[in-house]
Structure formats: structure tokens, C-alpha cells
Coordinates of C-alpha atoms in Angstrom, one line a residue:
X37 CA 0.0 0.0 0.0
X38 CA 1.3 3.0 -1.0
X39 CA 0.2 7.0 0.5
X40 CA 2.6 10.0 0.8
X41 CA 3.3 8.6 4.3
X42 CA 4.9 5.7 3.4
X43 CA 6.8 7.1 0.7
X44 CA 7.6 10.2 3.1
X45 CA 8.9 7.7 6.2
X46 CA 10.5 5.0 3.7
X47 CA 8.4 2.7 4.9
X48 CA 6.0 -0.4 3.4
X49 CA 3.1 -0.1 5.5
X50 CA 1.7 3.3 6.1
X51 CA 0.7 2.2 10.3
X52 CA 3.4 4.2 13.1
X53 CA 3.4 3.3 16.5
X54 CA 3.1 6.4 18.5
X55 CA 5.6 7.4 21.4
X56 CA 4.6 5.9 24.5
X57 CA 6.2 7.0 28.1
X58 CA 8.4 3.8 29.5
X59 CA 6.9 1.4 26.2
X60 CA 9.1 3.0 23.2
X61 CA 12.1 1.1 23.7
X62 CA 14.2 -0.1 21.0
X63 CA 13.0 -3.8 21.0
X64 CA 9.2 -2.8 20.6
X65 CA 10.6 0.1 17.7
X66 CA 12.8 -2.3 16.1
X67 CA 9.8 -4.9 15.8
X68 CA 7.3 -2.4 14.3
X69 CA 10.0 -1.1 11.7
X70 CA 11.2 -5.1 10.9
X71 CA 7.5 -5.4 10.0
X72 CA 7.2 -2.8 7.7
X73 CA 5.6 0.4 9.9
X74 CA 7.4 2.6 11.7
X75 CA 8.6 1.9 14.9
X76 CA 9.4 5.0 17.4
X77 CA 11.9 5.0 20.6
X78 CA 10.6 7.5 23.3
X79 CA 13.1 10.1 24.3
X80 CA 12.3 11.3 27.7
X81 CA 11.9 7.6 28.7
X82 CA 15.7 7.9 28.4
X83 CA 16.6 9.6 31.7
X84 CA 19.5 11.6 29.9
X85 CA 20.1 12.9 26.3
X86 CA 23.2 10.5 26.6
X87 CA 20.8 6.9 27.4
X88 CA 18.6 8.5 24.1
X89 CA 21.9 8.2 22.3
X90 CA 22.8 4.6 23.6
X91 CA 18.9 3.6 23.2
X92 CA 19.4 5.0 19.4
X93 CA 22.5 3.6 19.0
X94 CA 20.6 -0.6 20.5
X95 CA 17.7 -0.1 18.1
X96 CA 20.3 0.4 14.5
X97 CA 21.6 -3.3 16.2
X98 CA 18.3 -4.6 16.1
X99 CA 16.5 -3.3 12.7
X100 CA 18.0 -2.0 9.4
X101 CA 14.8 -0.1 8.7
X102 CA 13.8 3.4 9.2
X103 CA 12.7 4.5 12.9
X104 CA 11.7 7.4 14.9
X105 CA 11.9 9.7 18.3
X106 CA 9.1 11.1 20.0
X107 CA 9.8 14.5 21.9
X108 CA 7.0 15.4 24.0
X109 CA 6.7 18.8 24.8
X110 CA 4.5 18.7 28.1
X111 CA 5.3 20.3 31.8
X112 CA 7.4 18.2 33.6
X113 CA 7.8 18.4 37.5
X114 CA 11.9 18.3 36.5
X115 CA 13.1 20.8 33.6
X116 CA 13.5 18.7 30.7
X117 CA 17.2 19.9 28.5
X118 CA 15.3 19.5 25.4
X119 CA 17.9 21.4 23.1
X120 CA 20.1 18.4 23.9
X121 CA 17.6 15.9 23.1
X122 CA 17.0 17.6 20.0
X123 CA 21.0 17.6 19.3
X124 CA 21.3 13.7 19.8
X125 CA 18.4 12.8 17.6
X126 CA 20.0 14.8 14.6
X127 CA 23.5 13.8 15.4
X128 CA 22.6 10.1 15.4
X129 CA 20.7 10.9 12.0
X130 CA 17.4 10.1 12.8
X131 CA 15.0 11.4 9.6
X132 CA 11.9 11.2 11.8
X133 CA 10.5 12.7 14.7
X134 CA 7.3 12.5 16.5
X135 CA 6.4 16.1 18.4
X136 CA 3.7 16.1 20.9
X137 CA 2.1 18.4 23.4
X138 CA 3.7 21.9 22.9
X139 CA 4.5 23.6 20.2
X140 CA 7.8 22.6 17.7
X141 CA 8.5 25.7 17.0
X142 CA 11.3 26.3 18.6
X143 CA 13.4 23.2 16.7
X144 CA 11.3 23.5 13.5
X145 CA 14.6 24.8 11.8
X146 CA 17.0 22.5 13.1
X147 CA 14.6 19.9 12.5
X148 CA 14.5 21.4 8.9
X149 CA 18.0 22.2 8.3
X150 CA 18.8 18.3 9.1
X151 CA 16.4 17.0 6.9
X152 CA 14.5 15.7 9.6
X153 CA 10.8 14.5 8.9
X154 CA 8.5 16.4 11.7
X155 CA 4.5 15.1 12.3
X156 CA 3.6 16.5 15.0
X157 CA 0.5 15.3 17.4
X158 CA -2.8 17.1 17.3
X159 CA -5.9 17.2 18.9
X160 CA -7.6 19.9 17.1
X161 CA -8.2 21.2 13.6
X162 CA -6.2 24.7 15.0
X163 CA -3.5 22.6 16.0
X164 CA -3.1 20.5 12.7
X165 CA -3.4 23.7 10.4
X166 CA -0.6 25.4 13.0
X167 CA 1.7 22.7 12.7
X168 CA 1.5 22.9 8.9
X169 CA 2.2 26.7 9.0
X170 CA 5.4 26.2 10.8
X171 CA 6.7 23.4 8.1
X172 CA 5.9 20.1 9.9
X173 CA 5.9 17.4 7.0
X174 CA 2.5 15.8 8.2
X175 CA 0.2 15.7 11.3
X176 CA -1.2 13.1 13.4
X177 CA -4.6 13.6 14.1
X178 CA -5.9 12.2 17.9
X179 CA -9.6 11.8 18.7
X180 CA -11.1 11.8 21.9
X181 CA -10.9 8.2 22.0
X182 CA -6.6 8.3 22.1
X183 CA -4.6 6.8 25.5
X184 CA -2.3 10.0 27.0
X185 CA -3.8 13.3 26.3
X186 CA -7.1 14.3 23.9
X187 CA -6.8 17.9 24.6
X188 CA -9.5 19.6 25.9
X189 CA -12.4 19.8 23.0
X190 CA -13.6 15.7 23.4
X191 CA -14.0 15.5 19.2
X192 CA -13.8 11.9 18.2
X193 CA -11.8 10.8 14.8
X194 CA -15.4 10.2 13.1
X195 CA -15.3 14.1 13.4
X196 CA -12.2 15.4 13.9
X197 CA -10.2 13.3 10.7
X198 CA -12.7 14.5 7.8
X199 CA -12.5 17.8 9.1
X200 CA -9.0 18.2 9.4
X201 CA -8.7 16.9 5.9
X202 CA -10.9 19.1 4.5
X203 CA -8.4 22.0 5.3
X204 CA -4.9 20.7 5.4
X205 CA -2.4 19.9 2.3
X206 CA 0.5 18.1 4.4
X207 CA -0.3 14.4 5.4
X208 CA -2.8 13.4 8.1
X209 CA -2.4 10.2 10.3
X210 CA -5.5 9.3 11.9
X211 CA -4.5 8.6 15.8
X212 CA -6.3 7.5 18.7
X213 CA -8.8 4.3 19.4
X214 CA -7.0 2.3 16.6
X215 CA -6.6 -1.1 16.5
X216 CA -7.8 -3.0 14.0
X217 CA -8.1 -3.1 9.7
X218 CA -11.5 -2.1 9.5
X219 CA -10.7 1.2 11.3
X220 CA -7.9 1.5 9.1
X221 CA -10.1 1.8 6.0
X222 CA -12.3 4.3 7.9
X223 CA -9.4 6.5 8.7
X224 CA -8.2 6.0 4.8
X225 CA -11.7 7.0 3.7
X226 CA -11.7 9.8 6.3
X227 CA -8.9 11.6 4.8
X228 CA -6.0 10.1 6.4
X229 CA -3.1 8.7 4.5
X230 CA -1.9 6.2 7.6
X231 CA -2.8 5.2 11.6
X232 CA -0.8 5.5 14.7
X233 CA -1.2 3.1 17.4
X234 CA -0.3 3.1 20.9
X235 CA -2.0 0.9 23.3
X236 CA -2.3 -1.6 20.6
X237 CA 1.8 -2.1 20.1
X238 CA 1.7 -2.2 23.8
X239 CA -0.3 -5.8 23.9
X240 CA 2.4 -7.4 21.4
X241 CA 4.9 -9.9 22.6
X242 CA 7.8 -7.4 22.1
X243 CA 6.5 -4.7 24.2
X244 CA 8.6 -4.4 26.9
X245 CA 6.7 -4.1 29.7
X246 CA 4.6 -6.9 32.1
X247 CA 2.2 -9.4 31.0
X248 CA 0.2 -8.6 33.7
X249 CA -0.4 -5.0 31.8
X250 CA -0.9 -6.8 28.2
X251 CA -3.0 -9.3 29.7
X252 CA -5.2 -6.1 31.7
X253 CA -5.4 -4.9 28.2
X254 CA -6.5 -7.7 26.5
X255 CA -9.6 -8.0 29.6
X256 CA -10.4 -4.8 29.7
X257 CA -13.4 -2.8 27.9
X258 CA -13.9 0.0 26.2
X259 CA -15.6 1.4 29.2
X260 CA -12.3 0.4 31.4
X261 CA -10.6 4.3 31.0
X262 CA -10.6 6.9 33.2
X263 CA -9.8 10.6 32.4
X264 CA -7.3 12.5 35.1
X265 CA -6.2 16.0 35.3
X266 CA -9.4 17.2 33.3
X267 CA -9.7 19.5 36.3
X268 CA -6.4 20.9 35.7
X269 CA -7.2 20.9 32.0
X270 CA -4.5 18.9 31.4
X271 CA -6.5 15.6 30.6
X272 CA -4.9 12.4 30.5
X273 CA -6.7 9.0 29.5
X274 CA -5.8 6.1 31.2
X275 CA -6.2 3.0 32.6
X276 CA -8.5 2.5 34.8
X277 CA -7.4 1.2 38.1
X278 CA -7.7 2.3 41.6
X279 CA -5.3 5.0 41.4
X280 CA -7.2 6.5 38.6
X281 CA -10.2 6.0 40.3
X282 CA -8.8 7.8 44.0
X283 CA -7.5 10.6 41.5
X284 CA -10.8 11.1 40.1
X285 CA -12.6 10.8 43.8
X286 CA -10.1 13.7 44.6
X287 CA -10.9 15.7 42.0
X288 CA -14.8 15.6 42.5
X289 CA -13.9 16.4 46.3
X290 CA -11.7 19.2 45.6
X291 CA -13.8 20.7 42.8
X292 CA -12.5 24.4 41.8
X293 CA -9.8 24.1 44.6
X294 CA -8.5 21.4 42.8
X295 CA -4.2 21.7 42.6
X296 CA -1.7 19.4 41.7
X297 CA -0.4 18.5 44.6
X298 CA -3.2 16.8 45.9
X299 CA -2.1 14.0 43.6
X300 CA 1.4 14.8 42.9
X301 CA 3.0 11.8 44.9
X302 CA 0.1 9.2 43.4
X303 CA 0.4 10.2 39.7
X304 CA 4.3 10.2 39.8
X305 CA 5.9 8.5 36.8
X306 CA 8.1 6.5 39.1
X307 CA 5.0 5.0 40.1
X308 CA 3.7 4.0 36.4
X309 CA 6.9 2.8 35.4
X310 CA 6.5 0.2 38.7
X311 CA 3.3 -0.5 36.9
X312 CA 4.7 -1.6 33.5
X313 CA 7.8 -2.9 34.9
X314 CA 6.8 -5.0 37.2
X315 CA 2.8 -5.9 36.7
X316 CA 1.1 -4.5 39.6
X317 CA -1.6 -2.9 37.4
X318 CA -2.9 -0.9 40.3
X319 CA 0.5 0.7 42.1
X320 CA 0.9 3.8 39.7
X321 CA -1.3 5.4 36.7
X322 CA -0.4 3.9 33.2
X323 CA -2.1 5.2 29.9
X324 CA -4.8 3.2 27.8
X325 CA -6.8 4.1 25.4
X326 CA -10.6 3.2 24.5
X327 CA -9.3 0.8 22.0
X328 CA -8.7 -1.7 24.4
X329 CA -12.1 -3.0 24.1
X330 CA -11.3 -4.4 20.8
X331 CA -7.9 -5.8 22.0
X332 CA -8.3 -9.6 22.3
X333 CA -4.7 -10.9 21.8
X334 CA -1.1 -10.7 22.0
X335 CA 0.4 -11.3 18.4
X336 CA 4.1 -10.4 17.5
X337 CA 4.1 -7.2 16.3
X338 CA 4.8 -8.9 12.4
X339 CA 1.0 -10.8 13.1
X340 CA -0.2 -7.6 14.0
X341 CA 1.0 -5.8 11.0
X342 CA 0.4 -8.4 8.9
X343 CA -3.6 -8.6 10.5
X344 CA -4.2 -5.1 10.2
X345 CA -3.0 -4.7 6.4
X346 CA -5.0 -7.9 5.5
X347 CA -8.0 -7.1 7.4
X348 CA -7.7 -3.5 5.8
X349 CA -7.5 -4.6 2.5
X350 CA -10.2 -7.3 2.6
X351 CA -12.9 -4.5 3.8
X352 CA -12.0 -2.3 0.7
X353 CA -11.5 -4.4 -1.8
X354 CA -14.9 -7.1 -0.5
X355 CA -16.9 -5.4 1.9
X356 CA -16.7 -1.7 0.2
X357 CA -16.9 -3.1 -3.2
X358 CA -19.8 -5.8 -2.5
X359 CA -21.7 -2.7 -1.0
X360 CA -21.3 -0.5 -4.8
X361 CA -22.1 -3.8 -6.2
X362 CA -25.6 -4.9 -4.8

């Protein structure tokens, strides 16, 4: 399958797996990209620009194929050197980079000056058609329905994908509540030229994190999310477990006087990374998106590749066509 995505990332199959806080190591990237997507290392779950390089450095052992960085431009309780993050991705000549949360801006000309590919993560039309001004080289679009943050406006990809397409010229990934082939051909008739998936990669048997969490995944519901931090508009979708749900009993409780630090010590990252690490599903929060309802195994990520295209393709070439047909 070919869409300005693939030819754009060098890749076969126009599916990305998004950056995901202590997931986006390089055995889970190297898997997606030996598959034929795009795999993407996470670059603050490197404690230093230095680990980023060595993490870098692991995946090129592991997979000869194109890869990615996510930089996440969020508030962080520690300042975040990001102009050295920024200096080690180009160095080690990585031609891709997921942005999210803040603005690129400020590395848009590095980024460009370096050859460096830029889609950045949106969650509104205004955010998609700002990224394009400042020279990103496509956009991924996230509805409501994404793991990690939706924004603020609660538009779901049924909306949000046709009308970003209607307005923008660079690329569009559809993001957010994907997981199978038959959503794949709704983004692709929605506008979108290629899907991002997060909480999907994560149930795979490279994913590095417990099988406690894949198997939680796999169990779960669509219903089994909780939002956090809407409060401090700041929403975050996640898992939900009893942290989550003592977070969201605190919010209610606290209602305008709600502050950060009335859940600063339970929301820690420390305490997520426990989570994933070492399967105690409830000891820390740990993102998921509503997509987990149709999660229903743990496939290599080359089955899962392989099932999404195929699945894909099947609904547009039978299901679509049978449709014109009768």
C-alpha cells in the first residue's frame, strides 16, 4: 500500500506506532519497523540525552529499517534539557521525529535544516493547520478516544479526521482508538493517508513491559478508562485502576480548589513505570486508550501488522466493493 506517508517515512506499511512513556524502547521500535511500519523509541523515557543516544545507537543493532523519536513537549515536575535531546536525535541521523504536546516551533529549523521529517500530534483542527504553517511534514490527528492526552475539545476521529482533511495539504495520520483493519479503511476514507497506534503495540509480545499489563489490556473494555487531570485541564486518559479511580474521587472532592499537589506523589511517573515494569496494574497510573475494548490478543508485532493490512484490505476491496455492487 502506497500513500505519501509511506513514501515520506520509507516505509512499506503506512501504520506508526506512537511514542509511548516507558513502552518506546528499541526492542518494541525495532519490531514495528522489521514489520514494515514505523517503529518510534521514546526520548524522555531515556533519563538523559546520553541513554537516548545509547537507546538510538541498540535499536540500528536490532532493525536496518527506518525508525523514529518522539519529543514530548509537556510540563514536567523536573526541567527537561530538550535542546540536547534535540542535538542527539540529529547527530545520530534520525530522519523522523514524533512532536507532541507543545509547540515545535522552537526546533522546527533544526529539525529542517537536518532534513528531519516532523509530524507532530494534534488534537484539534487549529493545532493540525498550526503545525503545517510552521513546516511540519504531516500531522497526526488524535480523537477523543486516544490513550495519553485528547486535549480539551472531546472531538472523536469520526469528526475530527474529515474535518482536518478538508483544510490541510501536508499528510494526516489518523490517531487515537485504533486497533484493527476495518478502522484502518475508515481513517483511509476519512482523509487520512496512515494510523498511529499506541495501546495496541503495547499488547504485542515485544512490548517491553509486564504481562500482567498486556493481559489487563487484552480483559479490559472499552468502558475500562478513566480521564485524570481534566480539572487541571491537562486531561490524561488512562487505565482505569484504583489510582485513577482515588484521583478522580479527589478531583470531585476538591472541585474548583482542585491543585496538583493533591495528587502529585500518586500520579508520579516512578509509580507508572513500577506498573509496567513489574505488573502490579494498580500501584501507579499507566495510559490506555478506549481501544482496548477491541484488543483480544497478543500477536508479534509482524502478526499484528500483517492482520491489520490484510483485514484492511479485505474490507476495501470485499466489503466496500460488495456494498457499490448490490
Amino acid at each position: 500500500m502506497k500513500t505519501r506517508i509511506t513514501e515520506m517515512l520509507g516505509i512499506e506499511y503506512p501504520i506508526v506506532q506512537g511514542g509511548m512513556q516507558n513502552v518506546g524502547y528499541a526492542e518494541l521500535a525495532s519490531a514495528v519497523s522489521n514489520a514494515g511500519a514505523l517503529g518510534i523509541i521514546t526520548g524522555l523515557t531515556q533519563p538523559t540525552p546520553e541513554d537516548l543516544d545509547k537507546e538510538i545507537r541498540r535499536c540500528k543493532e536490532m532493525t536496518d529499517k527506518p525508525f523514529g523519536v518522539n519529543l514530548t513537549l509537556l510540563p514536567t515536575i523536573k526541567p527537561v534539557p530538550y535542546e540536547e535531546y534535540v542535538r542527539v536525535i540529529i547527530e545520530a541521523g534520525i530522519k523522523v521525529v514524533e512532536t507532541a504536546g507543545r509547540s515545535p516551533e522552537p526546533f522546527m529549523a533544526q529539525f529542517n535544516e537536518n532534513g528531519v521529517s516532523v509530524i507532530h500530534k494534534c488534537t484539534s483542527v487549529r493545532h493540525a493547520l498550526k503545525a503545517q504553517k510552521l513546516g511540519c511534514s504531516a500531522v497526526s490527528v488524535d480523537g477523543f478516544e486516544c490513550a495519553g492526552h485528547p486535549g480539551e475539545d472531546d472531538v472523536p476521529n469520526l469528526v475530527l479526521l474529515p474535518a482536518a482533511a478538508k483544510v490541510l495539504d501536508i499528510p494526516m495520520i489518523a490517531s487515537g482508538g485504533i486497533g484493527t483493519g476495518t478502522q484502518m479503511a475508515a481513517c483511509l476514507a476519512l482523509g487520512a493517508e496512515g494510523i498511529n497506534m499506541g495501546t495496541r503495540f503495547m499488547a504485542t509480545k515485544e512490548a517491553p513491559i509486564h504481562e500482567n499489563i498486556k493481559k489487563a489490556i487484552v480483559e479490559a473494555s472499552e468502558l475500562d478508562t478513566a480521564l485524570v487531570y481534566r480539572p487541571l485541564r491537562n486531561t490524561a486518559r488512562v487505565y482505569k485502576n484504583k489510582v485513577a479511580e482515588k484521583v478522580n474521587e479527589i478531583e470531585r472532592e476538591a472541585g474548583k480548589d482542585m491543585k496538583f499537589e493533591l495528587i502529585r506523589d500518586m500520579v508520579a511517573g516512578t509509580r507508572g513505570k513500577v506498573s509496567l515494569t513489574e505488573g502490579d496494574v494498580d500501584y501507579g497510573i499507566w495510559t490506555s486508550g478506549m481501544v482496548q475494548g477491541l484488543i483480544h490478543n497478543i500477536p508479534s508485532c509482524d502478526e499484528l501488522v500483517q492482520e491489520i493490512m490484510s483485514e484492511c484490505t479485505e474490507t476495501i476491496r470485499n466489503r466496500l466493493n460488495n456494498l457499490l455492487a448490490g
